[in-house]
Amino acid sequence: MKTFALRFLLGLIVATALSLTALAQTKAGAIKARKVEGEVFKLTHDGQSVKLTEGAFLTESDTVTTGKSSSVVLVFMNGSSIKVSADSKLAIEEFKMDPLDEPINVSKLQNEPSVSKTKLNLAYGEMVGEVKHLNRDKGSTFDIETPVGAAGIRGTTFRIVFRPSGDGKAFNFTLSTAEGVVLFTGSVANAAGVEVPQDKEVVVTAQVDPATNAVTSVQISDVHSISVSAASAITSATTTVINQAQQTTTFTPTEQQTPTPTPTPAPTPAPATPPTNNPNNTPTLTPGDGGT
């Protein structure tokens, strides 16, 4: 009887701890726009399109679009940063984290300051990311969805290039890892996951049904070493753009509770459809945003 009671009590403690953890992560985290170049817009959940300016706040449910020769670095309150390159569309579907206990300087972080859950959706385009070491043992996750599959980030530096092929029948996708490891899983049923470790990349081709625009098949290539140019592009974007953005970014507990809203001027049309002039999946890094 004593053994049963002890087991019951331990189970209750574990269940309570898990419940408290889930409750703690119901707070939306803050995100700041840094290194804004060219035409960059934020589409809010209520349909408003707002031109992003340096230091503007974003949160979950916002979508970022960039025009030609444009880019922006999104610095997240958990210390992670994403550089969105030209001709891209990235939705922030979810970003929740435990509240901060004190202000943080992002550039000084090696690990995330609490526990967080991030889910992004890259509709098309290119992104380079640096994700601080996640508290995965406590439930932290960082996932990036695309129409061809999902990338599970485990605390790493990476690049994703995802462009339509131009014929309306296929998508081309490249995932490169410069540091750490990323797990990629195809979007079709029973698609096996593949790990992409440091200095490796995977190329994915997906066939699409033109009538429904649904992905019908996903072909994942063998994981192979990244090219010198690809490695250079990732490193350059990280050191010259993302790190610079982090140097000027701090977050306070108050900003998570009541983030300063972005000024809302008259709505401005944002890019609505993915560009189709890059059929060979060529990276679009340009001078000033990680290119040469």
Short mmCIF file of C-alpha atoms in Angstrom, two decimals:
data_model
loop_
_atom_site.label_atom_id
_atom_site.label_comp_id
_atom_site.label_asym_id
_atom_site.label_seq_id
_atom_site.Cartn_x
_atom_site.Cartn_y
_atom_site.Cartn_z
CA MET A 1 0.00 0.00 0.00
CA LYS A 2 2.83 2.38 0.90
CA THR A 3 4.53 1.63 -2.44
CA PHE A 4 1.33 2.41 -4.34
CA ALA A 5 0.85 5.66 -2.41
CA LEU A 6 4.44 6.72 -3.09
CA ARG A 7 4.09 6.01 -6.81
CA PHE A 8 0.83 7.95 -6.90
CA LEU A 9 2.43 10.90 -5.14
CA LEU A 10 5.44 10.92 -7.49
CA GLY A 11 3.12 10.74 -10.49
CA LEU A 12 1.12 13.67 -9.17
CA ILE A 13 4.29 15.74 -8.67
CA VAL A 14 5.48 15.02 -12.21
CA ALA A 15 2.07 15.83 -13.70
CA THR A 16 1.93 19.09 -11.74
CA ALA A 17 5.42 20.07 -12.89
CA LEU A 18 4.53 19.40 -16.52
CA SER A 19 1.32 21.40 -16.17
CA LEU A 20 3.19 24.36 -14.68
CA THR A 21 5.74 24.21 -17.51
CA ALA A 22 2.96 24.23 -20.11
CA LEU A 23 1.27 27.17 -18.40
CA ALA A 24 4.51 29.13 -18.19
CA GLN A 25 5.03 28.92 -21.96
CA THR A 26 1.68 30.48 -22.80
CA LYS A 27 3.25 33.96 -22.92
CA ALA A 28 4.02 35.27 -26.41
CA GLY A 29 7.63 36.35 -26.84
CA ALA A 30 8.78 39.61 -28.39
CA ILE A 31 10.76 39.92 -31.64
CA LYS A 32 12.65 42.97 -32.92
CA ALA A 33 13.39 43.91 -36.54
CA ARG A 34 17.05 44.80 -37.11
CA LYS A 35 19.22 45.63 -40.15
CA VAL A 36 16.15 46.51 -42.25
CA GLU A 37 17.17 47.01 -45.88
CA GLY A 38 14.84 47.98 -48.74
CA GLU A 39 11.15 47.10 -48.89
CA VAL A 40 10.23 44.92 -45.91
CA PHE A 41 6.65 44.52 -44.70
CA LYS A 42 4.83 43.01 -41.76
CA LEU A 43 1.40 41.49 -42.36
CA THR A 44 -0.54 41.32 -39.08
CA HIS A 45 -3.19 38.81 -38.09
CA ASP A 46 -5.94 41.33 -38.90
CA GLY A 47 -4.74 41.82 -42.48
CA GLN A 48 -2.86 45.11 -42.07
CA SER A 49 0.33 45.48 -44.13
CA VAL A 50 2.90 47.70 -42.39
CA LYS A 51 6.34 48.70 -43.64
CA LEU A 52 8.92 47.52 -41.11
CA THR A 53 11.37 50.00 -39.65
CA GLU A 54 14.51 49.53 -37.55
CA GLY A 55 13.64 48.35 -34.05
CA ALA A 56 9.98 47.59 -34.78
CA PHE A 57 8.34 44.86 -32.71
CA LEU A 58 6.80 41.66 -34.07
CA THR A 59 5.14 38.72 -32.39
CA GLU A 60 3.49 35.41 -33.23
CA SER A 61 0.86 35.54 -35.99
CA ASP A 62 2.83 38.21 -37.90
CA THR A 63 4.18 37.50 -41.41
CA VAL A 64 7.26 39.13 -42.94
CA THR A 65 7.71 39.72 -46.69
CA THR A 66 10.76 41.15 -48.42
CA GLY A 67 11.02 42.69 -51.87
CA LYS A 68 13.83 42.64 -54.39
CA SER A 69 17.24 43.58 -52.93
CA SER A 70 15.66 43.72 -49.45
CA SER A 71 16.34 41.92 -46.19
CA VAL A 72 15.77 42.03 -42.44
CA VAL A 73 17.14 40.32 -39.34
CA LEU A 74 14.53 39.13 -36.82
CA VAL A 75 15.99 38.92 -33.31
CA PHE A 76 13.90 36.75 -30.99
CA MET A 77 13.60 37.21 -27.25
CA ASN A 78 15.06 33.73 -26.67
CA GLY A 79 18.33 34.86 -28.31
CA SER A 80 17.77 33.28 -31.72
CA SER A 81 18.07 35.34 -34.91
CA ILE A 82 16.82 34.85 -38.46
CA LYS A 83 17.99 36.81 -41.49
CA VAL A 84 15.25 36.89 -44.14
CA SER A 85 16.75 37.56 -47.57
CA ALA A 86 15.22 39.17 -50.66
CA ASP A 87 12.01 37.90 -52.28
CA SER A 88 10.94 35.87 -49.25
CA LYS A 89 7.85 35.29 -47.14
CA LEU A 90 8.13 34.03 -43.56
CA ALA A 91 5.23 33.55 -41.14
CA ILE A 92 5.75 33.54 -37.37
CA GLU A 93 3.13 30.94 -36.51
CA GLU A 94 4.14 30.56 -32.87
CA PHE A 95 6.71 32.05 -30.50
CA LYS A 96 6.13 31.46 -26.81
CA MET A 97 8.59 31.43 -23.96
CA ASP A 98 8.81 31.54 -20.21
CA PRO A 99 8.89 35.15 -18.97
CA LEU A 100 12.32 36.71 -18.41
CA ASP A 101 13.53 37.36 -14.88
CA GLU A 102 15.86 40.20 -15.91
CA PRO A 103 16.92 42.14 -19.01
CA ILE A 104 19.14 40.30 -21.51
CA ASN A 105 21.74 41.36 -24.07
CA VAL A 106 21.31 38.94 -26.98
CA SER A 107 24.95 39.13 -28.11
CA LYS A 108 26.12 37.77 -24.73
CA LEU A 109 23.90 34.69 -24.73
CA GLN A 110 25.27 31.21 -25.37
CA ASN A 111 22.07 29.45 -24.30
CA GLU A 112 18.48 30.61 -24.40
CA PRO A 113 17.51 32.36 -21.13
CA SER A 114 14.37 30.30 -20.44
CA VAL A 115 12.21 27.70 -22.19
CA SER A 116 10.62 28.49 -25.55
CA LYS A 117 8.59 27.11 -28.44
CA THR A 118 9.08 28.55 -31.92
CA LYS A 119 7.33 27.59 -35.14
CA LEU A 120 8.01 29.46 -38.40
CA ASN A 121 6.67 28.85 -41.90
CA LEU A 122 8.77 29.74 -44.96
CA ALA A 123 6.33 30.06 -47.86
CA TYR A 124 9.19 30.83 -50.26
CA GLY A 125 12.58 32.49 -50.26
CA GLU A 126 15.81 32.24 -48.32
CA MET A 127 16.78 32.49 -44.68
CA VAL A 128 19.91 32.15 -42.57
CA GLY A 129 19.49 31.40 -38.89
CA GLU A 130 21.50 31.28 -35.70
CA VAL A 131 19.65 29.54 -32.89
CA LYS A 132 21.13 29.64 -29.40
CA HIS A 133 21.53 26.37 -27.54
CA LEU A 134 17.99 25.29 -26.71
CA ASN A 135 16.79 23.90 -23.39
CA ARG A 136 15.47 20.83 -25.18
CA ASP A 137 15.54 18.74 -22.01
CA LYS A 138 12.93 21.15 -20.61
CA GLY A 139 10.77 21.14 -23.73
CA SER A 140 12.19 23.89 -25.96
CA THR A 141 11.63 23.48 -29.72
CA PHE A 142 12.43 25.50 -32.85
CA ASP A 143 10.77 24.28 -36.06
CA ILE A 144 10.59 25.70 -39.57
CA GLU A 145 7.81 24.46 -41.84
CA THR A 146 7.82 24.62 -45.65
CA PRO A 147 5.47 23.05 -48.20
CA VAL A 148 8.03 20.27 -48.84
CA GLY A 149 8.87 19.47 -45.22
CA ALA A 150 9.91 20.63 -41.76
CA ALA A 151 13.31 21.45 -40.26
CA GLY A 152 13.79 20.82 -36.56
CA ILE A 153 16.54 23.13 -35.32
CA ARG A 154 18.54 21.88 -32.36
CA GLY A 155 20.70 24.90 -31.61
CA THR A 156 22.70 25.63 -34.73
CA THR A 157 23.63 27.89 -37.64
CA PHE A 158 21.91 27.04 -40.91
CA ARG A 159 20.54 28.25 -44.24
CA ILE A 160 17.35 27.29 -46.08
CA VAL A 161 16.79 28.18 -49.75
CA PHE A 162 13.31 27.39 -51.01
CA ARG A 163 12.25 28.59 -54.46
CA PRO A 164 9.47 27.51 -56.84
CA SER A 165 10.85 25.90 -59.99
CA GLY A 166 8.93 28.30 -62.24
CA ASP A 167 6.83 25.70 -64.05
CA GLY A 168 4.15 25.36 -61.35
CA LYS A 169 4.90 21.66 -60.94
CA ALA A 170 7.84 21.45 -58.56
CA PHE A 171 9.68 23.08 -55.70
CA ASN A 172 13.41 23.06 -55.03
CA PHE A 173 14.66 23.12 -51.45
CA THR A 174 18.18 23.20 -49.98
CA LEU A 175 19.04 22.95 -46.28
CA SER A 176 22.66 23.61 -45.26
CA THR A 177 24.09 23.36 -41.74
CA ALA A 178 27.20 25.34 -40.77
CA GLU A 179 27.15 24.44 -37.09
CA GLY A 180 25.17 21.93 -35.02
CA VAL A 181 22.57 19.62 -36.54
CA VAL A 182 19.14 20.00 -38.20
CA LEU A 183 16.54 17.25 -38.60
CA PHE A 184 14.57 17.46 -41.88
CA THR A 185 11.33 15.52 -42.42
CA GLY A 186 9.43 15.50 -45.74
CA SER A 187 5.84 16.71 -45.82
CA VAL A 188 4.27 13.66 -47.51
CA ALA A 189 2.97 10.70 -45.56
CA ASN A 190 5.59 8.23 -44.27
CA ALA A 191 8.48 10.52 -45.28
CA ALA A 192 11.56 9.51 -43.32
CA GLY A 193 13.55 12.11 -41.42
CA VAL A 194 17.20 12.81 -42.22
CA GLU A 195 19.79 14.50 -40.03
CA VAL A 196 21.87 17.28 -41.61
CA PRO A 197 25.00 17.75 -39.46
CA GLN A 198 27.68 20.44 -39.54
CA ASP A 199 29.15 21.26 -42.97
CA LYS A 200 26.52 19.15 -44.72
CA GLU A 201 23.44 19.90 -46.81
CA VAL A 202 20.45 18.12 -48.25
CA VAL A 203 18.63 18.94 -51.49
CA VAL A 204 14.93 18.16 -51.81
CA THR A 205 12.75 18.16 -54.93
CA ALA A 206 8.98 18.02 -54.53
CA GLN A 207 6.42 17.33 -57.23
CA VAL A 208 3.20 19.33 -57.09
CA ASP A 209 -0.30 18.70 -58.38
CA PRO A 210 -1.02 21.82 -60.50
CA ALA A 211 -4.77 21.44 -59.94
CA THR A 212 -4.59 21.54 -56.13
CA ASN A 213 -1.09 22.96 -55.54
CA ALA A 214 -0.56 20.09 -53.10
CA VAL A 215 2.79 18.36 -52.77
CA THR A 216 2.44 14.81 -54.11
CA SER A 217 5.99 13.49 -53.70
CA VAL A 218 9.21 14.47 -51.96
CA GLN A 219 12.61 13.26 -53.14
CA ILE A 220 15.41 13.71 -50.61
CA SER A 221 18.97 13.51 -51.88
CA ASP A 222 21.82 11.99 -49.91
CA VAL A 223 23.31 14.31 -47.33
CA HIS A 224 26.57 15.67 -48.76
CA SER A 225 29.22 18.26 -47.96
CA ILE A 226 28.32 21.88 -48.63
CA SER A 227 30.27 23.85 -51.21
CA VAL A 228 32.88 26.41 -50.25
CA SER A 229 30.64 29.20 -51.59
CA ALA A 230 27.64 28.00 -49.57
CA ALA A 231 29.69 27.78 -46.39
CA SER A 232 31.09 31.26 -47.03
CA ALA A 233 27.61 32.70 -47.60
CA ILE A 234 26.31 31.29 -44.32
CA THR A 235 29.34 32.44 -42.36
CA SER A 236 29.26 35.89 -43.93
CA ALA A 237 25.57 36.41 -43.25
CA THR A 238 26.04 35.30 -39.66
CA THR A 239 29.12 37.33 -38.81
CA THR A 240 28.42 40.54 -40.72
CA VAL A 241 24.66 40.86 -40.38
CA ILE A 242 23.20 38.66 -37.65
CA ASN A 243 25.94 39.25 -35.10
CA GLN A 244 25.82 42.99 -35.75
CA ALA A 245 22.06 42.94 -35.19
CA GLN A 246 22.50 41.10 -31.91
CA GLN A 247 25.05 43.62 -30.66
CA THR A 248 22.39 46.33 -30.62
CA THR A 249 19.51 44.26 -29.25
CA THR A 250 18.37 43.87 -25.66
CA PHE A 251 15.07 42.68 -24.21
CA THR A 252 13.42 43.46 -20.89
CA PRO A 253 10.72 41.53 -19.02
CA THR A 254 8.38 44.49 -19.57
CA GLU A 255 8.73 44.27 -23.36
CA GLN A 256 7.35 40.75 -23.30
CA GLN A 257 4.37 41.87 -21.24
CA THR A 258 3.59 45.01 -23.21
CA PRO A 259 5.68 45.19 -26.41
CA THR A 260 5.80 48.60 -28.02
CA PRO A 261 3.48 48.44 -31.05
CA THR A 262 4.77 49.20 -34.52
CA PRO A 263 3.36 52.51 -35.83
CA THR A 264 0.60 51.78 -38.31
CA PRO A 265 0.68 54.02 -41.40
CA ALA A 266 -1.73 53.65 -44.30
CA PRO A 267 -1.73 50.04 -45.56
CA THR A 268 0.86 49.39 -48.26
CA PRO A 269 0.60 46.47 -50.71
CA ALA A 270 3.12 43.71 -49.97
CA PRO A 271 4.41 41.02 -52.35
CA ALA A 272 1.59 38.49 -52.67
CA THR A 273 3.01 35.72 -54.84
CA PRO A 274 6.37 33.97 -54.90
CA PRO A 275 8.80 35.10 -57.61
CA THR A 276 9.46 32.59 -60.38
CA ASN A 277 12.59 34.02 -61.97
CA ASN A 278 15.03 31.85 -60.03
CA PRO A 279 14.39 28.31 -61.34
CA ASN A 280 17.81 26.95 -60.43
CA ASN A 281 17.45 27.54 -56.72
CA THR A 282 20.31 30.02 -56.79
CA PRO A 283 21.00 31.72 -53.43
CA THR A 284 19.97 35.37 -53.47
CA LEU A 285 22.43 36.87 -51.02
CA THR A 286 23.31 40.36 -52.22
CA PRO A 287 25.94 42.94 -51.25
CA GLY A 288 25.24 44.26 -47.79
CA ASP A 289 23.25 41.24 -46.64
CA GLY A 290 25.90 38.56 -46.53
CA GLY A 291 26.92 38.46 -50.19
CA THR A 292 30.09 39.72 -51.80
#
